[in-house]
Coordinates of C-alpha atoms (C1' of nucleotides) in Angstrom, one line a residue:
Chain K
M1 CA 0.1 -0.3 -0.2
T2 CA 1.7 3.1 -1.2
Q3 CA 0.7 6.4 -0.5
P4 CA -0.8 8.5 -2.8
D5 CA 2.1 11.3 -2.9
P6 CA 0.8 12.7 -6.5
D7 CA 3.8 15.5 -6.3
D8 CA 6.8 13.7 -6.3
R9 CA 8.4 16.4 -4.3
H10 CA 10.5 13.6 -3.6
E11 CA 12.7 14.8 -6.6
T12 CA 16.0 14.1 -4.9
H13 CA 15.6 10.8 -6.7
S14 CA 19.2 10.4 -8.4
A15 CA 19.9 11.9 -11.5
A16 CA 20.7 8.1 -12.8
S17 CA 17.1 6.6 -11.4
T18 CA 15.5 9.6 -13.1
V19 CA 17.1 8.6 -16.5
A20 CA 16.1 5.4 -15.7
D21 CA 12.5 5.7 -15.5
D22 CA 12.2 7.6 -18.3
L23 CA 13.8 5.6 -20.5
A24 CA 11.8 2.7 -18.9
R25 CA 8.7 4.6 -19.9
L26 CA 9.9 5.2 -23.4
I27 CA 10.6 1.0 -23.6
L28 CA 7.7 -0.2 -22.3
G29 CA 5.3 2.4 -24.1
E30 CA 7.0 2.6 -27.8
M31 CA 9.4 0.1 -28.2
T32 CA 9.4 -3.7 -28.9
P33 CA 12.0 -6.5 -27.9
G34 CA 14.6 -6.4 -29.9
T35 CA 14.8 -2.8 -30.5
S36 CA 18.1 -1.7 -29.7
L37 CA 18.7 1.3 -27.9
P38 CA 20.8 4.6 -28.9
S39 CA 24.8 4.4 -27.8
E40 CA 25.6 5.6 -24.4
A41 CA 27.6 8.5 -25.8
E42 CA 24.5 9.5 -28.0
L43 CA 21.6 9.3 -24.6
A44 CA 24.4 11.1 -22.9
V45 CA 23.9 14.2 -24.8
R46 CA 20.3 14.0 -25.0
Y47 CA 19.9 13.9 -21.3
D48 CA 22.3 16.1 -20.7
V49 CA 24.6 13.7 -18.2
S50 CA 27.6 12.2 -18.3
R51 CA 28.1 8.3 -19.8
L52 CA 28.5 7.0 -16.8
T53 CA 24.8 8.1 -15.4
I54 CA 23.7 6.8 -18.6
R55 CA 25.7 3.5 -17.6
E56 CA 23.8 3.5 -14.2
A57 CA 20.2 3.9 -15.4
V58 CA 21.0 1.4 -18.1
K59 CA 22.3 -1.2 -15.2
I60 CA 19.0 -0.5 -13.4
L61 CA 17.1 -1.5 -16.4
E62 CA 19.3 -4.8 -16.8
G63 CA 18.2 -5.7 -13.5
R64 CA 14.5 -4.9 -14.0
G65 CA 14.6 -7.3 -17.4
L66 CA 14.1 -4.6 -19.6
L67 CA 17.0 -4.7 -21.4
E68 CA 19.9 -7.1 -22.5
I69 CA 23.3 -5.7 -22.7
A70 CA 26.0 -7.2 -23.9
R71 CA 29.8 -6.0 -24.8
G72 CA 30.6 -4.0 -27.9
R73 CA 26.9 -3.6 -28.9
K74 CA 23.9 -1.5 -28.1
A75 CA 21.4 -2.4 -25.5
V76 CA 18.7 -4.3 -26.6
V77 CA 15.0 -4.3 -25.5
R78 CA 14.4 -7.6 -23.9
A79 CA 11.0 -9.8 -24.4
P80 CA 9.9 -9.8 -21.3
D81 CA 10.3 -13.2 -18.7
G82 CA 9.5 -14.1 -15.5
S83 CA 13.1 -14.4 -14.2
A84 CA 12.4 -10.9 -12.8
F85 CA 10.0 -12.2 -10.2
A86 CA 12.0 -15.3 -9.4
D87 CA 14.7 -13.8 -7.1
F88 CA 11.8 -12.1 -4.9
L89 CA 10.1 -15.4 -4.6
T90 CA 13.3 -16.7 -3.6
S91 CA 13.4 -14.3 -0.9
V92 CA 10.2 -15.0 0.2
I93 CA 10.7 -18.3 0.7
R94 CA 14.0 -18.0 2.6
Y95 CA 12.5 -15.6 5.3
D96 CA 11.2 -18.8 6.9
A97 CA 9.8 -22.4 6.1
K98 CA 6.1 -21.0 6.1
G99 CA 7.0 -18.9 2.6
L100 CA 7.8 -22.2 0.9
F101 CA 4.1 -23.5 1.9
D102 CA 2.4 -20.4 0.8
L103 CA 4.4 -20.3 -2.6
I104 CA 3.1 -24.5 -3.5
E105 CA -0.3 -23.1 -2.0
V106 CA -0.2 -20.5 -5.1
R107 CA 1.6 -22.7 -7.3
L108 CA -1.3 -25.2 -6.7
S109 CA -3.6 -22.6 -7.7
L110 CA -1.7 -21.6 -10.9
E111 CA -1.0 -25.2 -11.8
V112 CA -4.6 -26.5 -11.8
Q113 CA -6.0 -23.5 -13.8
S114 CA -3.3 -24.1 -16.2
A115 CA -4.4 -27.8 -16.6
T116 CA -7.9 -26.7 -17.3
L117 CA -7.1 -24.1 -19.6
A118 CA -4.8 -26.2 -21.4
A119 CA -7.2 -29.0 -22.0
R120 CA -9.9 -26.4 -23.0
H121 CA -7.6 -25.1 -26.1
S122 CA -4.5 -26.9 -26.4
T123 CA -2.7 -26.9 -29.8
R124 CA -1.4 -30.2 -31.3
A125 CA 1.7 -28.9 -31.0
G126 CA 1.3 -28.1 -27.1
V127 CA 0.4 -31.7 -26.4
A128 CA 3.5 -33.0 -28.3
A129 CA 5.6 -30.3 -25.9
I130 CA 3.7 -31.8 -23.0
E131 CA 4.3 -35.5 -24.1
S132 CA 7.7 -35.5 -24.9
A133 CA 8.6 -34.0 -21.4
L134 CA 6.9 -36.7 -20.1
Q135 CA 8.8 -39.3 -22.4
G136 CA 12.1 -37.4 -20.9
M137 CA 11.0 -38.4 -17.6
R138 CA 10.7 -41.9 -18.6
E139 CA 14.1 -42.1 -19.9
A140 CA 15.8 -40.2 -16.9
A141 CA 14.4 -42.9 -14.6
A142 CA 15.4 -45.5 -16.5
G143 CA 18.4 -44.5 -17.1
A144 CA 18.9 -44.9 -13.1
T145 CA 16.7 -46.7 -11.5
D146 CA 16.5 -44.7 -8.2
L147 CA 17.7 -41.8 -9.1
A148 CA 20.8 -42.5 -7.2
T149 CA 23.2 -40.2 -9.0
D150 CA 23.0 -36.3 -8.7
A151 CA 23.0 -35.9 -12.6
A152 CA 20.1 -38.7 -13.1
E153 CA 18.2 -36.6 -10.3
L154 CA 18.8 -33.4 -12.5
R155 CA 17.8 -34.6 -15.4
F156 CA 14.5 -35.7 -14.2
H157 CA 14.1 -32.6 -12.8
S158 CA 14.1 -30.5 -15.5
F159 CA 11.8 -33.2 -17.4
D160 CA 9.7 -32.6 -14.4
V161 CA 9.7 -29.1 -14.7
G162 CA 9.4 -28.7 -18.1
F163 CA 6.4 -31.1 -18.0
H164 CA 4.7 -28.3 -16.0
E165 CA 6.0 -25.5 -17.9
A166 CA 4.9 -27.2 -21.0
I167 CA 1.6 -27.1 -19.8
A168 CA 1.5 -23.5 -18.5
L169 CA 2.7 -22.5 -22.2
A170 CA -0.3 -24.8 -23.5
S171 CA -2.8 -22.9 -21.6
G172 CA -2.4 -20.2 -24.2
N173 CA -2.3 -17.7 -20.6
R174 CA 0.9 -15.8 -21.1
V175 CA 0.8 -14.2 -17.4
L176 CA 0.3 -18.0 -16.0
G177 CA 3.5 -19.2 -18.2
Y178 CA 5.7 -15.9 -16.8
L179 CA 4.4 -16.6 -13.1
F180 CA 5.3 -20.5 -13.9
E181 CA 8.7 -19.3 -14.8
A182 CA 9.4 -17.3 -11.6
M183 CA 7.9 -19.9 -9.8
S184 CA 10.4 -22.6 -10.7
Q185 CA 13.6 -21.4 -9.4
P186 CA 12.6 -21.0 -6.0
L187 CA 10.5 -24.4 -6.2
R188 CA 13.9 -26.4 -7.2
E189 CA 14.8 -26.7 -3.7
G190 CA 11.0 -28.2 -2.5
F191 CA 11.8 -30.4 -5.5
Y192 CA 14.3 -32.5 -4.1
I193 CA 12.6 -32.5 -0.7
S194 CA 10.1 -33.6 -2.4
R195 CA 11.5 -36.7 -3.8
R196 CA 13.3 -37.5 -0.5
G197 CA 9.6 -37.4 1.0
H198 CA 8.4 -39.6 -1.6
E199 CA 10.5 -42.2 -1.1
Q200 CA 9.6 -41.8 2.7
R201 CA 6.3 -42.7 2.2
G202 CA 6.8 -45.7 0.1
H203 CA 6.2 -44.0 -3.1
T204 CA 8.6 -45.1 -6.4
I205 CA 9.8 -42.8 -9.6
Q206 CA 7.0 -45.2 -11.6
D207 CA 4.2 -43.7 -9.2
T208 CA 5.0 -40.1 -10.2
I209 CA 5.3 -41.0 -13.4
D210 CA 1.9 -42.5 -14.1
A211 CA 0.7 -39.2 -12.0
H212 CA 2.1 -37.0 -14.9
Q213 CA 0.4 -39.4 -17.7
R214 CA -3.0 -38.9 -15.9
I215 CA -2.9 -35.4 -15.9
L216 CA -1.5 -35.8 -19.9
D217 CA -4.5 -38.1 -20.4
C218 CA -7.5 -35.7 -19.0
I219 CA -5.5 -32.8 -21.6
K220 CA -5.8 -34.9 -24.3
D221 CA -9.0 -35.8 -23.6
G222 CA -9.8 -32.3 -23.4
N223 CA -11.4 -32.8 -20.0
G224 CA -10.7 -29.6 -18.4
R225 CA -12.2 -30.6 -15.0
A226 CA -10.5 -34.0 -15.3
A227 CA -7.1 -32.2 -15.9
A228 CA -8.0 -29.9 -12.9
E229 CA -8.3 -32.7 -10.5
A230 CA -5.4 -34.7 -11.9
M231 CA -3.4 -32.1 -11.1
R232 CA -4.8 -30.8 -7.9
F233 CA -4.4 -34.5 -6.7
H234 CA -0.6 -34.7 -8.0
L235 CA 0.1 -31.6 -6.4
K236 CA -1.5 -32.4 -3.4
D237 CA 0.5 -35.2 -3.2
T238 CA 3.9 -33.8 -3.9
E239 CA 2.8 -31.2 -1.0
R240 CA 2.5 -34.5 1.6
D241 CA 5.5 -35.5 0.2
I242 CA 7.4 -32.2 1.6
R243 CA 5.8 -32.3 4.8
A244 CA 6.8 -35.7 5.2
A245 CA 10.1 -35.0 4.5
L246 CA 10.7 -32.0 6.3
S247 CA 8.7 -33.2 9.5
G248 CA 11.0 -33.4 12.3
R249 CA 13.8 -31.9 10.3
P250 CA 14.1 -27.7 9.8
L251 CA 14.5 -26.3 6.2
R252 CA 18.2 -26.5 5.6
A253 CA 19.5 -23.1 5.6
E254 CA 22.1 -23.1 2.9
P255 CA 21.2 -21.9 -0.4
S256 CA 22.1 -24.9 -3.0
Q257 CA 23.0 -22.9 -5.9
Chain U
M1 CA 33.4 -22.7 -30.0
T2 CA 35.7 -20.7 -27.5
Q3 CA 39.4 -21.3 -26.4
P4 CA 39.8 -23.5 -23.0
D5 CA 40.1 -20.5 -20.8
P6 CA 40.2 -22.5 -17.8
D7 CA 40.0 -20.0 -15.0
D8 CA 37.9 -17.4 -16.5
R9 CA 34.7 -18.4 -17.4
H10 CA 34.1 -16.3 -20.1
E11 CA 30.5 -17.0 -20.7
T12 CA 29.8 -14.9 -17.3
H13 CA 28.9 -11.1 -18.3
S14 CA 30.6 -8.6 -17.6
A15 CA 32.1 -8.1 -13.8
A16 CA 29.7 -6.2 -13.0
S17 CA 27.0 -8.7 -13.3
T18 CA 29.3 -11.0 -11.9
V19 CA 29.5 -9.1 -8.4
A20 CA 25.8 -8.4 -8.8
D21 CA 25.2 -12.3 -8.9
D22 CA 27.5 -12.9 -6.2
L23 CA 25.8 -10.0 -3.7
A24 CA 22.3 -11.4 -4.6
R25 CA 22.9 -14.7 -3.4
L26 CA 24.8 -12.8 -0.5
I27 CA 21.5 -11.0 0.3
L28 CA 19.5 -13.6 -0.5
G29 CA 20.9 -16.3 1.7
E30 CA 22.3 -14.5 4.6
M31 CA 20.8 -10.7 5.0
T32 CA 17.8 -10.0 6.5
P33 CA 15.9 -7.0 5.1
G34 CA 17.3 -3.2 6.9
T35 CA 20.5 -4.8 6.9
S36 CA 23.3 -2.3 5.3
L37 CA 25.7 -3.5 2.9
P38 CA 29.2 -2.6 3.1
S39 CA 30.4 0.4 1.3
E40 CA 31.2 0.7 -2.2
A41 CA 34.9 1.6 -1.5
E42 CA 35.1 -1.6 1.0
L43 CA 33.2 -3.8 -1.6
A44 CA 36.0 -2.2 -4.0
V45 CA 38.6 -4.0 -1.9
R46 CA 36.9 -7.1 -1.5
Y47 CA 35.9 -8.0 -5.1
D48 CA 39.4 -6.3 -6.5
V49 CA 37.5 -4.1 -9.0
S50 CA 36.8 -0.6 -9.2
R51 CA 34.5 1.5 -7.2
L52 CA 32.7 2.0 -10.6
T53 CA 32.1 -1.6 -10.8
I54 CA 30.5 -1.8 -7.9
R55 CA 28.6 0.5 -8.3
E56 CA 26.9 -0.8 -11.3
A57 CA 26.6 -4.2 -9.6
V58 CA 25.0 -2.4 -6.8
K59 CA 22.5 -0.6 -9.0
I60 CA 21.5 -3.6 -11.0
L61 CA 20.3 -5.0 -7.6
E62 CA 18.3 -1.7 -7.0
G63 CA 16.8 -2.7 -10.4
R64 CA 16.0 -5.9 -9.4
G65 CA 14.5 -4.7 -6.3
L66 CA 16.5 -6.0 -3.8
L67 CA 18.8 -2.9 -2.6
E68 CA 17.3 0.1 -1.8
I69 CA 20.0 3.2 -2.2
A70 CA 19.9 6.6 -0.9
R71 CA 22.5 9.3 -1.3
G72 CA 24.9 9.3 1.7
R73 CA 24.1 6.4 3.1
K74 CA 24.9 2.5 2.4
A75 CA 22.8 0.8 0.7
V76 CA 19.9 -1.4 2.4
V77 CA 18.8 -4.6 2.4
R78 CA 14.9 -4.0 1.3
A79 CA 11.7 -5.8 2.4
P80 CA 10.6 -8.0 -0.8
D81 CA 7.6 -6.4 -2.3
G82 CA 5.7 -6.9 -5.6
S83 CA 7.0 -3.7 -7.3
A84 CA 9.3 -5.6 -9.4
F85 CA 7.2 -7.5 -10.9
A86 CA 4.3 -4.8 -11.4
D87 CA 5.8 -3.1 -14.2
F88 CA 7.2 -6.2 -16.2
L89 CA 3.3 -7.5 -15.7
T90 CA 2.8 -3.9 -17.4
S91 CA 4.6 -4.6 -19.8
V92 CA 3.1 -7.5 -20.9
I93 CA -0.1 -6.5 -21.0
R94 CA 0.9 -3.1 -23.0
Y95 CA 2.0 -5.6 -26.0
D96 CA -1.2 -6.5 -26.8
A97 CA -4.9 -6.8 -25.6
K98 CA -5.0 -10.3 -24.9
G99 CA -2.8 -9.8 -22.0
L100 CA -4.8 -7.9 -20.2
F101 CA -7.6 -10.8 -20.2
D102 CA -4.9 -13.0 -19.6
L103 CA -4.2 -10.9 -16.7
I104 CA -7.7 -10.9 -15.6
E105 CA -8.1 -14.6 -15.5
V106 CA -5.0 -15.4 -13.5
R107 CA -6.2 -12.9 -11.0
L108 CA -9.7 -14.4 -10.8
S109 CA -8.2 -17.2 -9.9
L110 CA -5.8 -15.8 -7.4
E111 CA -8.3 -13.9 -5.7
V112 CA -11.0 -16.9 -5.7
Q113 CA -8.1 -18.3 -3.9
S114 CA -7.9 -15.7 -1.3
A115 CA -11.8 -15.5 -1.0
T116 CA -11.6 -19.2 0.3
L117 CA -8.6 -18.9 2.4
A118 CA -9.9 -15.7 3.9
A119 CA -13.0 -17.4 5.1
R120 CA -11.5 -20.3 6.2
H121 CA -8.8 -18.4 8.8
S122 CA -9.1 -15.0 8.3
T123 CA -8.5 -13.1 12.5
R124 CA -11.1 -10.5 13.3
A125 CA -8.6 -7.7 12.3
G126 CA -8.5 -8.8 9.3
V127 CA -11.8 -9.0 8.8
A128 CA -12.1 -5.1 10.1
A129 CA -9.8 -4.1 7.4
I130 CA -12.0 -5.8 4.8
E131 CA -15.5 -4.1 6.6
S132 CA -13.4 -0.4 6.6
A133 CA -12.6 -0.8 2.8
L134 CA -16.0 -1.8 2.1
Q135 CA -17.5 1.7 4.2
G136 CA -14.8 3.7 2.8
M137 CA -16.5 2.8 -1.0
R138 CA -19.9 3.2 0.5
E139 CA -18.7 6.9 1.9
A140 CA -16.8 7.6 -1.5
A141 CA -20.2 6.3 -3.1
A142 CA -22.0 9.0 -1.3
G143 CA -20.0 11.9 -1.9
A144 CA -20.5 11.7 -5.3
T145 CA -23.8 9.9 -6.2
D146 CA -22.4 9.1 -9.8
L147 CA -18.9 9.1 -9.8
A148 CA -18.7 11.8 -12.0
T149 CA -15.8 13.7 -11.1
D150 CA -12.1 12.0 -11.4
A151 CA -11.2 12.8 -7.5
A152 CA -14.8 10.6 -6.3
E153 CA -13.8 8.1 -8.6
L154 CA -10.3 7.7 -7.4
R155 CA -11.3 7.7 -3.9
F156 CA -13.7 5.0 -4.8
H157 CA -11.1 2.8 -7.1
S158 CA -8.3 3.1 -3.8
F159 CA -10.9 1.7 -1.6
D160 CA -11.9 -1.2 -4.0
V161 CA -8.6 -2.2 -4.4
G162 CA -7.7 -1.8 -0.6
F163 CA -10.8 -4.4 -0.2
H164 CA -9.4 -7.1 -2.6
E165 CA -5.9 -6.2 -0.9
A166 CA -7.3 -6.5 2.7
I167 CA -8.6 -10.4 1.4
A168 CA -5.7 -10.9 0.3
L169 CA -3.8 -10.2 3.5
A170 CA -6.2 -12.2 5.4
S171 CA -5.9 -15.1 3.5
G172 CA -2.5 -15.4 5.1
N173 CA -0.7 -16.2 2.4
R174 CA 1.9 -13.8 1.9
V175 CA 2.2 -14.6 -1.9
L176 CA -0.5 -14.1 -2.8
G177 CA 0.1 -10.7 -0.6
Y178 CA 2.6 -10.1 -3.0
L179 CA 0.9 -11.1 -6.5
F180 CA -1.9 -8.9 -5.7
E181 CA -0.2 -6.1 -5.3
A182 CA 2.4 -6.7 -8.6
M183 CA -1.2 -6.9 -10.0
S184 CA -3.0 -3.7 -9.0
Q185 CA -0.7 -1.7 -11.3
P186 CA -1.9 -2.9 -14.3
L187 CA -5.1 -3.5 -13.8
R188 CA -5.8 -0.2 -12.8
E189 CA -6.3 0.6 -16.4
G190 CA -8.6 -2.2 -16.3
F191 CA -10.5 -0.6 -13.6
Y192 CA -12.1 2.4 -15.6
I193 CA -12.4 0.9 -18.3
S194 CA -14.5 -1.5 -16.1
R195 CA -16.8 1.2 -15.0
R196 CA -17.8 2.6 -18.1
G197 CA -18.9 -0.8 -18.6
H198 CA -20.8 -1.2 -15.9
E199 CA -22.8 2.0 -16.5
Q200 CA -23.3 0.7 -19.9
R201 CA -24.7 -2.6 -18.9
G202 CA -27.1 -0.7 -16.9
H203 CA -25.5 -1.5 -13.7
T204 CA -25.1 1.2 -10.6
I205 CA -22.5 1.8 -8.4
Q206 CA -24.9 0.3 -5.5
D207 CA -24.6 -3.1 -7.1
T208 CA -20.7 -3.1 -7.2
I209 CA -21.2 -2.4 -3.8
D210 CA -23.6 -5.1 -3.1
A211 CA -21.6 -7.8 -4.4
H212 CA -19.0 -6.7 -2.2
Q213 CA -21.2 -7.0 0.5
R214 CA -21.8 -11.0 -0.7
I215 CA -18.1 -11.4 -0.3
L216 CA -17.5 -9.9 2.9
D217 CA -20.7 -11.7 4.0
C218 CA -19.5 -15.1 3.4
I219 CA -15.9 -14.3 4.4
K220 CA -17.6 -13.7 7.6
D221 CA -19.9 -16.5 7.9
G222 CA -16.3 -18.8 7.6
N223 CA -17.9 -20.3 4.2
G224 CA -15.0 -20.6 1.9
R225 CA -16.9 -22.2 -0.6
A226 CA -19.9 -19.8 -0.5
A227 CA -16.7 -17.0 -0.3
A228 CA -14.9 -18.3 -3.5
E229 CA -18.0 -18.3 -5.3
A230 CA -18.8 -14.5 -4.5
M231 CA -15.4 -13.7 -5.4
R232 CA -15.8 -15.6 -8.8
F233 CA -19.1 -14.2 -9.8
H234 CA -18.2 -10.8 -9.3
L235 CA -14.6 -10.5 -11.3
K236 CA -16.6 -12.5 -14.0
D237 CA -19.2 -9.6 -14.1
T238 CA -16.2 -6.9 -13.8
E239 CA -14.7 -9.1 -16.8
R240 CA -18.4 -8.8 -18.6
D241 CA -17.9 -5.0 -18.3
I242 CA -14.9 -4.6 -19.1
R243 CA -15.7 -6.8 -22.6
A244 CA -18.8 -4.4 -23.2
A245 CA -16.8 -1.6 -22.9
L246 CA -14.2 -2.6 -25.2
S247 CA -16.2 -4.0 -27.7
G248 CA -16.3 -1.9 -31.1
R249 CA -13.4 0.0 -29.6
P250 CA -9.7 -0.5 -29.3
L251 CA -7.5 -0.6 -26.4
R252 CA -6.2 3.0 -26.1
A253 CA -2.6 2.5 -26.7
E254 CA -1.1 5.8 -24.7
P255 CA 0.0 4.6 -21.4
S256 CA -1.7 6.3 -18.3
Q257 CA 1.0 6.9 -15.8
Chain G
dT1 C1' 32.4 -12.8 -60.2
dT2 C1' 31.8 -14.5 -55.8
dC3 C1' 33.8 -16.1 -51.1
dC4 C1' 36.2 -15.7 -47.6
dT5 C1' 39.5 -12.8 -43.9
dA6 C1' 41.7 -9.1 -41.5
dA7 C1' 41.8 -3.9 -40.4
dA8 C1' 39.2 -0.2 -39.4
dA9 C1' 35.4 2.2 -37.0
dG10 C1' 31.5 2.3 -33.3
dG11 C1' 30.2 0.7 -28.9
dT12 C1' 30.6 -0.9 -24.8
dA13 C1' 33.6 -2.3 -20.2
dT14 C1' 36.6 -0.6 -16.9
dC15 C1' 39.8 2.1 -14.3
dT16 C1' 41.7 6.3 -12.3
dG17 C1' 41.5 10.7 -10.0
dA18 C1' 38.8 14.5 -8.6
dT19 C1' 34.7 17.0 -6.9
dA20 C1' 30.2 17.8 -5.0
dT21 C1' 26.8 16.9 -1.7
dC22 C1' 24.5 14.6 1.2
dT23 C1' 23.5 11.9 6.4
dC24 C1' 25.1 10.8 10.8
dG25 C1' 27.5 11.3 15.3
dG26 C1' 30.1 13.5 18.2
dA27 C1' 32.1 18.2 20.2
dG28 C1' 30.9 22.3 22.0
dG29 C1' 28.1 26.2 23.8
dA30 C1' 23.6 27.4 26.1
Chain P
dT1 C1' 20.6 18.3 29.7
dC2 C1' 19.6 19.5 25.1
dC3 C1' 20.6 22.1 20.8
dT4 C1' 23.4 23.5 17.0
dC5 C1' 27.3 23.1 14.4
dC6 C1' 30.8 21.0 12.1
dG7 C1' 33.9 17.4 10.2
dA8 C1' 34.0 12.6 8.9
dG9 C1' 32.5 8.9 5.7
dA10 C1' 29.4 7.8 2.2
dT11 C1' 27.5 8.5 -2.3
dA12 C1' 26.5 10.8 -7.0
dT13 C1' 28.5 12.7 -11.1
dC14 C1' 31.8 14.5 -13.8
dA15 C1' 35.6 13.8 -17.0
dG16 C1' 39.4 11.3 -19.4
dA17 C1' 41.7 7.2 -21.1
dT18 C1' 42.3 2.3 -22.0
dA19 C1' 41.2 -2.3 -23.8
dC20 C1' 38.4 -5.4 -25.6
dC21 C1' 33.9 -7.1 -28.3
dT22 C1' 31.3 -6.4 -32.4
dT23 C1' 29.9 -5.4 -36.6
dT24 C1' 30.9 -3.5 -40.8
dT25 C1' 34.0 -2.7 -45.3
dA26 C1' 37.4 -3.3 -47.8
dG27 C1' 40.6 -5.9 -50.5
dG28 C1' 42.8 -10.3 -51.7
dA29 C1' 42.3 -15.0 -53.1
dA30 C1' 39.3 -18.3 -55.8

DNA sequence: TTCCTAAAAGGTATCTGATATCTCGGAGGA
DNA sequence: TCCTCCGAGATATCAGATACCTTTTAGGAA
């Protein structure tokens, strides 16, 4: 809840911030992804500040995910993606364990909706992408039957994430895709915890694959309600895995990244 | 194919980005909001780069919303909020009108969940905040019966947003609160459009207030399912308002901020 | 003529050094 | 004891310079 503050007497904002805000408005308003900004020298002349100030403004926008910067080339406007939100969510779940479950709760809601929408109006290509991810999970699991090695677990995980991401994309709702992308990084840690709990509860990898298969089947049938239910069941089960793995032992504090 | 280049992963971008990533990990991992970073000079020594490079790294983190920077003071770690995601979403809905409806769709899902959770376990203070926002809507509407003036409409709008925000907070799920905060800015434009459509469809302000009252009643009753349904009905109706107002006329392209 | 390569031009990345202005805490006076 | 003022420390911004990367262009070879 921000205070009204209509007239920004708060103008002690630095020159770099001012330039950054102006450029942001320009970029969001009338530039399309792929367009390149004028050179630093040119911007310095236009805003009548030093090149350093322009650089700092551009860095702020890089941090906001609006620009892509490479050495020797002009800065180009970046297509939006969810990464800008990712470390924000990461910081949320770092502060306490409840944050992780809050995130899981939200994720459940969004993924159930994704599944519903994906079943309702997905394209053949969309279904193919989901199928391909599931096939990848199968192969990763076959390669190492118990996911004993880190490499196999990593491969399985990335296909698992890919499965859910493919559903989010197949929903046709881009905001869902961005949110999923933003959530997948902070949920990465949760994944490894959940696999541990999955085994503790006597389940196998095949169970996991079957659960995904059911979701896929419902989507292919175009049955939104069933797809939603299958997704909800799967995620609720994953949540139980995590709770089982965490019961009695605190969330480890050290970041794995 | 690049040369071996063993000690320097050339793939990593600039020195500033490297420092920024390292600082981000530090901040997310082991610093709490309010803590201040070492001074630029000290960081420059620690990372063995010039102060300018540190400045750029810090600017990137400012853009990511991780740091708060003020002149003459060290940079302090910022408590997470949704604003970093807000202008990202704003950029999404700028690119085409479908983005707006994608966002509305996601919002519906999240708000329905908020209502459910708020009904399930809200505190007395949480309910009071929702009630207070609704009372504010009533008074704003009474002050100007048809919301003719911009000021009255603005007041009504902020109480309307406050109502929904209070529900998100009452849900007890902080991630929902952050997401709501991030969405409310880009949806601001949608609000004015919806009010126009509301009138076009022969509805009054009182209808809007009644819809909110119904949601509040369900939450007070602790009836999660009914609260979800009331919220869904209200938001679906709002969506119809927007579609009605937009039918035949394109979304205006000029940014309002 | 066509294709490949190397130099040139333009751009960013980073450093050094200097000045201005702001914040905060402590010294000193009332 | 409390208020005021000042200096130390920190950031903000400037200017100039070098290194390295990318793109373009021009020239030479097939």
